[in-house]
mmCIF file with all atom_site columns, C-alpha atoms in Angstrom:
data_model
loop_
_atom_site.group_PDB
_atom_site.id
_atom_site.type_symbol
_atom_site.label_atom_id
_atom_site.label_alt_id
_atom_site.label_comp_id
_atom_site.label_asym_id
_atom_site.label_entity_id
_atom_site.label_seq_id
_atom_site.pdbx_PDB_ins_code
_atom_site.Cartn_x
_atom_site.Cartn_y
_atom_site.Cartn_z
_atom_site.occupancy
_atom_site.B_iso_or_equiv
_atom_site.pdbx_formal_charge
_atom_site.auth_seq_id
_atom_site.auth_comp_id
_atom_site.auth_asym_id
_atom_site.auth_atom_id
_atom_site.pdbx_PDB_model_num
ATOM 1   C CA . MET A 1 1   ? 21.884  -28.698 -27.671 1.00 46.00 ? 11  MET A CA 1
ATOM 2   C CA . THR A 1 2   ? 20.094  -26.583 -30.204 1.00 50.00 ? 12  THR A CA 1
ATOM 3   C CA . GLY A 1 3   ? 19.765  -22.853 -30.455 1.00 51.00 ? 13  GLY A CA 1
ATOM 4   C CA . ASP A 1 4   ? 19.237  -19.982 -32.812 1.00 54.00 ? 14  ASP A CA 1
ATOM 5   C CA . ASP A 1 5   ? 22.389  -19.682 -34.916 1.00 57.00 ? 15  ASP A CA 1
ATOM 6   C CA . ASP A 1 6   ? 24.580  -20.433 -31.894 1.00 59.00 ? 16  ASP A CA 1
ATOM 7   C CA . LYS A 1 7   ? 23.736  -17.100 -30.275 1.00 64.00 ? 17  LYS A CA 1
ATOM 8   C CA . GLU A 1 8   ? 24.816  -16.596 -26.680 1.00 68.00 ? 18  GLU A CA 1
ATOM 9   C CA . PRO A 1 9   ? 22.043  -16.002 -24.123 1.00 63.00 ? 19  PRO A CA 1
ATOM 10  C CA . PRO A 1 10  ? 21.826  -12.483 -22.769 1.00 66.00 ? 20  PRO A CA 1
ATOM 11  C CA . ALA A 1 11  ? 24.081  -11.833 -19.785 1.00 67.00 ? 21  ALA A CA 1
ATOM 12  C CA . ASP A 1 12  ? 21.153  -10.726 -17.598 1.00 70.00 ? 22  ASP A CA 1
ATOM 13  C CA . ALA A 1 13  ? 19.137  -13.909 -18.240 1.00 69.00 ? 23  ALA A CA 1
ATOM 14  C CA . ALA A 1 14  ? 18.335  -15.919 -15.130 1.00 72.00 ? 24  ALA A CA 1
ATOM 15  C CA . PRO A 1 15  ? 19.604  -19.532 -15.043 1.00 73.00 ? 25  PRO A CA 1
ATOM 16  C CA . ARG A 1 16  ? 17.016  -22.106 -16.045 1.00 78.00 ? 26  ARG A CA 1
ATOM 17  C CA . VAL A 1 17  ? 15.849  -24.547 -13.421 1.00 82.00 ? 27  VAL A CA 1
ATOM 18  C CA . VAL A 1 18  ? 15.094  -28.017 -14.721 1.00 83.00 ? 28  VAL A CA 1
ATOM 19  C CA . HIS A 1 19  ? 12.878  -30.329 -12.692 1.00 85.00 ? 29  HIS A CA 1
ATOM 20  C CA . LEU A 1 20  ? 13.341  -34.070 -13.188 1.00 83.00 ? 30  LEU A CA 1
ATOM 21  C CA . GLN A 1 21  ? 10.349  -36.356 -12.984 1.00 83.00 ? 31  GLN A CA 1
ATOM 22  C CA . ALA A 1 22  ? 9.896   -40.098 -12.950 1.00 77.00 ? 32  ALA A CA 1
ATOM 23  C CA . LEU A 1 23  ? 8.279   -41.688 -15.965 1.00 75.00 ? 33  LEU A CA 1
ATOM 24  C CA . PRO A 1 24  ? 6.277   -44.883 -15.841 1.00 77.00 ? 34  PRO A CA 1
ATOM 25  C CA . GLY A 1 25  ? 8.028   -47.877 -17.297 1.00 72.00 ? 35  GLY A CA 1
ATOM 26  C CA . GLU A 1 26  ? 8.581   -51.600 -17.036 1.00 71.00 ? 36  GLU A CA 1
ATOM 27  C CA . GLY A 1 27  ? 11.986  -51.544 -15.367 1.00 67.00 ? 37  GLY A CA 1
ATOM 28  C CA . GLN A 1 28  ? 13.290  -53.578 -12.464 1.00 62.00 ? 38  GLN A CA 1
ATOM 29  C CA . PRO A 1 29  ? 11.505  -53.051 -9.160  1.00 67.00 ? 39  PRO A CA 1
ATOM 30  C CA . PRO A 1 30  ? 13.438  -50.746 -6.845  1.00 70.00 ? 40  PRO A CA 1
ATOM 31  C CA . GLY A 1 31  ? 15.931  -52.501 -4.621  1.00 76.00 ? 41  GLY A CA 1
ATOM 32  C CA . THR A 1 32  ? 16.532  -55.403 -7.006  1.00 75.00 ? 42  THR A CA 1
ATOM 33  C CA . PRO A 1 33  ? 19.877  -54.964 -8.758  1.00 77.00 ? 43  PRO A CA 1
ATOM 34  C CA . PRO A 1 34  ? 20.048  -56.144 -12.364 1.00 75.00 ? 44  PRO A CA 1
ATOM 35  C CA . GLU A 1 35  ? 21.790  -59.443 -13.050 1.00 83.00 ? 45  GLU A CA 1
ATOM 36  C CA . VAL A 1 36  ? 25.399  -59.017 -14.139 1.00 84.00 ? 46  VAL A CA 1
ATOM 37  C CA . ARG A 1 37  ? 27.370  -61.724 -15.925 1.00 86.00 ? 47  ARG A CA 1
ATOM 38  C CA . LEU A 1 38  ? 31.098  -61.181 -16.182 1.00 85.00 ? 48  LEU A CA 1
ATOM 39  C CA . ARG A 1 39  ? 32.968  -62.728 -19.075 1.00 84.00 ? 49  ARG A CA 1
ATOM 40  C CA . ARG A 1 40  ? 36.680  -62.930 -19.658 1.00 81.00 ? 50  ARG A CA 1
ATOM 41  C CA . GLU A 1 41  ? 37.951  -62.389 -23.165 1.00 80.00 ? 51  GLU A CA 1
ATOM 42  C CA . PHE A 1 42  ? 41.295  -63.576 -24.456 1.00 74.00 ? 52  PHE A CA 1
ATOM 43  C CA . LYS A 1 43  ? 42.911  -60.707 -26.318 1.00 76.00 ? 53  LYS A CA 1
ATOM 44  C CA . GLY A 1 44  ? 46.129  -62.520 -27.142 1.00 75.00 ? 54  GLY A CA 1
ATOM 45  C CA . LEU A 1 45  ? 49.646  -62.812 -25.807 1.00 73.00 ? 55  LEU A CA 1
ATOM 46  C CA . THR A 1 46  ? 51.391  -59.850 -24.254 1.00 75.00 ? 56  THR A CA 1
ATOM 47  C CA . ALA A 1 47  ? 55.059  -58.960 -24.542 1.00 72.00 ? 57  ALA A CA 1
ATOM 48  C CA . ALA A 1 48  ? 55.538  -60.251 -20.986 1.00 76.00 ? 58  ALA A CA 1
ATOM 49  C CA . ASP A 1 49  ? 54.072  -63.624 -22.028 1.00 78.00 ? 59  ASP A CA 1
ATOM 50  C CA . LEU A 1 50  ? 56.631  -63.909 -24.817 1.00 76.00 ? 60  LEU A CA 1
ATOM 51  C CA . GLU A 1 51  ? 59.430  -63.658 -22.256 1.00 78.00 ? 61  GLU A CA 1
ATOM 52  C CA . ARG A 1 52  ? 58.189  -66.709 -20.340 1.00 83.00 ? 62  ARG A CA 1
ATOM 53  C CA . ASP A 1 53  ? 59.767  -69.986 -21.495 1.00 84.00 ? 63  ASP A CA 1
ATOM 54  C CA . ASP A 1 54  ? 56.720  -72.083 -20.542 1.00 86.00 ? 64  ASP A CA 1
ATOM 55  C CA . VAL A 1 55  ? 54.469  -69.960 -22.773 1.00 82.00 ? 65  VAL A CA 1
ATOM 56  C CA . VAL A 1 56  ? 56.945  -69.890 -25.657 1.00 81.00 ? 66  VAL A CA 1
ATOM 57  C CA . ALA A 1 57  ? 57.323  -73.681 -25.523 1.00 85.00 ? 67  ALA A CA 1
ATOM 58  C CA . ARG A 1 58  ? 53.592  -74.068 -26.290 1.00 85.00 ? 68  ARG A CA 1
ATOM 59  C CA . LEU A 1 59  ? 53.689  -71.785 -29.351 1.00 81.00 ? 69  LEU A CA 1
ATOM 60  C CA . PRO A 1 60  ? 53.674  -73.253 -32.863 1.00 82.00 ? 70  PRO A CA 1
ATOM 61  C CA . GLY A 1 61  ? 57.079  -73.692 -34.492 1.00 83.00 ? 71  GLY A CA 1
ATOM 62  C CA . GLN A 1 62  ? 56.682  -70.832 -36.992 1.00 81.00 ? 72  GLN A CA 1
ATOM 63  C CA . ILE A 1 63  ? 55.815  -68.400 -34.205 1.00 81.00 ? 73  ILE A CA 1
ATOM 64  C CA . ARG A 1 64  ? 58.801  -69.553 -32.134 1.00 84.00 ? 74  ARG A CA 1
ATOM 65  C CA . SER A 1 65  ? 60.993  -69.054 -35.187 1.00 86.00 ? 75  SER A CA 1
ATOM 66  C CA . ALA A 1 66  ? 59.641  -65.510 -35.651 1.00 83.00 ? 76  ALA A CA 1
ATOM 67  C CA . LEU A 1 67  ? 60.248  -64.825 -31.958 1.00 83.00 ? 77  LEU A CA 1
ATOM 68  C CA . ARG A 1 68  ? 63.893  -65.956 -32.292 1.00 86.00 ? 78  ARG A CA 1
ATOM 69  C CA . HIS A 1 69  ? 64.327  -63.541 -35.199 1.00 85.00 ? 79  HIS A CA 1
ATOM 70  C CA . LEU A 1 70  ? 62.761  -60.751 -33.147 1.00 80.00 ? 80  LEU A CA 1
ATOM 71  C CA . ARG A 1 71  ? 65.103  -61.396 -30.230 1.00 82.00 ? 81  ARG A CA 1
ATOM 72  C CA . ARG A 1 72  ? 68.071  -61.142 -32.626 1.00 83.00 ? 82  ARG A CA 1
ATOM 73  C CA . GLY A 1 73  ? 66.669  -57.861 -33.968 1.00 79.00 ? 83  GLY A CA 1
ATOM 74  C CA . ASP A 1 74  ? 66.014  -59.144 -37.506 1.00 82.00 ? 84  ASP A CA 1
ATOM 75  C CA . LEU A 1 75  ? 62.534  -57.732 -38.145 1.00 81.00 ? 85  LEU A CA 1
ATOM 76  C CA . ALA A 1 76  ? 62.426  -58.676 -41.828 1.00 84.00 ? 86  ALA A CA 1
ATOM 77  C CA . ALA A 1 77  ? 63.155  -62.347 -41.064 1.00 86.00 ? 87  ALA A CA 1
ATOM 78  C CA . ALA A 1 78  ? 60.553  -62.311 -38.285 1.00 82.00 ? 88  ALA A CA 1
ATOM 79  C CA . GLU A 1 79  ? 57.975  -60.948 -40.701 1.00 82.00 ? 89  GLU A CA 1
ATOM 80  C CA . ARG A 1 80  ? 58.792  -63.662 -43.261 1.00 85.00 ? 90  ARG A CA 1
ATOM 81  C CA . ALA A 1 81  ? 58.524  -66.388 -40.600 1.00 83.00 ? 91  ALA A CA 1
ATOM 82  C CA . LEU A 1 82  ? 55.006  -65.434 -39.507 1.00 79.00 ? 92  LEU A CA 1
ATOM 83  C CA . PRO A 1 83  ? 52.352  -67.705 -41.012 1.00 74.00 ? 93  PRO A CA 1
ATOM 84  C CA . GLY A 1 84  ? 49.305  -66.296 -42.789 1.00 75.00 ? 94  GLY A CA 1
ATOM 85  C CA . GLU A 1 85  ? 48.422  -62.645 -43.217 1.00 75.00 ? 95  GLU A CA 1
ATOM 86  C CA . PHE A 1 86  ? 49.898  -60.307 -40.627 1.00 72.00 ? 96  PHE A CA 1
ATOM 87  C CA . PRO A 1 87  ? 50.594  -56.596 -40.683 1.00 71.00 ? 97  PRO A CA 1
ATOM 88  C CA . PRO A 1 88  ? 54.258  -55.638 -41.060 1.00 73.00 ? 98  PRO A CA 1
ATOM 89  C CA . VAL A 1 89  ? 56.543  -56.065 -38.061 1.00 70.00 ? 99  VAL A CA 1
ATOM 90  C CA . LEU A 1 90  ? 57.582  -52.581 -36.956 1.00 71.00 ? 100 LEU A CA 1
ATOM 91  C CA . ALA A 1 91  ? 60.480  -51.491 -34.806 1.00 72.00 ? 101 ALA A CA 1
ATOM 92  C CA . GLY A 1 92  ? 59.224  -50.291 -31.446 1.00 72.00 ? 102 GLY A CA 1
ATOM 93  C CA . PRO A 1 93  ? 60.721  -47.920 -28.913 1.00 68.00 ? 103 PRO A CA 1
ATOM 94  C CA . GLY A 1 94  ? 64.161  -49.050 -27.814 1.00 65.00 ? 104 GLY A CA 1
ATOM 95  C CA . HIS A 1 95  ? 64.707  -51.203 -30.883 1.00 65.00 ? 105 HIS A CA 1
ATOM 96  C CA . ARG A 1 96  ? 68.081  -50.715 -32.496 1.00 63.00 ? 106 ARG A CA 1
ATOM 97  C CA . PRO A 1 97  ? 69.502  -52.763 -35.316 1.00 65.00 ? 107 PRO A CA 1
ATOM 98  C CA . ALA A 1 98  ? 72.369  -55.068 -34.365 1.00 63.00 ? 108 ALA A CA 1
ATOM 99  C CA . ALA A 1 99  ? 74.820  -52.937 -36.398 1.00 68.00 ? 109 ALA A CA 1
ATOM 100 C CA . ALA A 1 100 ? 73.917  -49.854 -34.334 1.00 69.00 ? 110 ALA A CA 1
ATOM 101 C CA . ARG A 1 101 ? 74.525  -51.807 -31.107 1.00 70.00 ? 111 ARG A CA 1
ATOM 102 C CA . ARG A 1 102 ? 77.926  -52.949 -32.338 1.00 77.00 ? 112 ARG A CA 1
ATOM 103 C CA . GLN A 1 103 ? 78.858  -49.394 -33.300 1.00 80.00 ? 113 GLN A CA 1
ATOM 104 C CA . ALA A 1 104 ? 77.758  -48.077 -29.911 1.00 80.00 ? 114 ALA A CA 1
ATOM 105 C CA . ALA A 1 105 ? 79.784  -50.788 -28.146 1.00 82.00 ? 115 ALA A CA 1
ATOM 106 C CA . ALA A 1 106 ? 82.857  -49.935 -30.264 1.00 86.00 ? 116 ALA A CA 1
ATOM 107 C CA . VAL A 1 107 ? 82.552  -46.241 -29.371 1.00 88.00 ? 117 VAL A CA 1
ATOM 108 C CA . VAL A 1 108 ? 82.301  -47.092 -25.661 1.00 89.00 ? 118 VAL A CA 1
ATOM 109 C CA . VAL A 1 109 ? 85.359  -49.379 -25.827 1.00 90.00 ? 119 VAL A CA 1
ATOM 110 C CA . LEU A 1 110 ? 87.398  -46.757 -27.686 1.00 88.00 ? 120 LEU A CA 1
ATOM 111 C CA . ALA A 1 111 ? 86.376  -44.093 -25.174 1.00 90.00 ? 121 ALA A CA 1
ATOM 112 C CA . LEU A 1 112 ? 87.458  -46.334 -22.280 1.00 89.00 ? 122 LEU A CA 1
ATOM 113 C CA . VAL A 1 113 ? 90.811  -47.080 -23.954 1.00 89.00 ? 123 VAL A CA 1
ATOM 114 C CA . ALA A 1 114 ? 91.372  -43.347 -24.595 1.00 87.00 ? 124 ALA A CA 1
ATOM 115 C CA . ALA A 1 115 ? 90.466  -42.492 -20.991 1.00 87.00 ? 125 ALA A CA 1
ATOM 116 C CA . ALA A 1 116 ? 92.843  -45.174 -19.679 1.00 88.00 ? 126 ALA A CA 1
ATOM 117 C CA . ALA A 1 117 ? 95.658  -43.915 -21.940 1.00 87.00 ? 127 ALA A CA 1
ATOM 118 C CA . ILE A 1 118 ? 95.153  -40.313 -20.792 1.00 88.00 ? 128 ILE A CA 1
ATOM 119 C CA . ALA A 1 119 ? 95.033  -41.378 -17.144 1.00 86.00 ? 129 ALA A CA 1
ATOM 120 C CA . TYR A 1 120 ? 98.248  -43.414 -17.589 1.00 85.00 ? 130 TYR A CA 1
ATOM 121 C CA . TRP A 1 121 ? 99.960  -40.469 -19.349 1.00 86.00 ? 131 TRP A CA 1
ATOM 122 C CA . LEU A 1 122 ? 98.949  -38.064 -16.534 1.00 86.00 ? 132 LEU A CA 1
ATOM 123 C CA . ILE A 1 123 ? 100.182 -40.388 -13.776 1.00 85.00 ? 133 ILE A CA 1
ATOM 124 C CA . ALA A 1 124 ? 103.483 -41.276 -15.452 1.00 73.00 ? 134 ALA A CA 1
#
């Protein structure tokens, strides 16, 4: 849209009525839909595909090696295992290093032991 210095139209101005009209052209005759050809494009593997053993078995060895590193949580090793030029492997949501998982498990075990000791002390 163009206008004069972005000025607002006066409040008392009547709304404009626009009439559409058909223009001559060399389009399709009315009633004949245009031909549509659907094509399927392969965008690559999804995360769900990488969880299927039959798909993983068909991957090249270097990719399977990188996938093993990813499943262990070693992103640096997975990045080194990828062939060719790839962007860096980044930690996604829910990714925690193995050390953080071990620490969380240790805290849970200690909390359970402490709760059991307190419960035993209260009952005895």
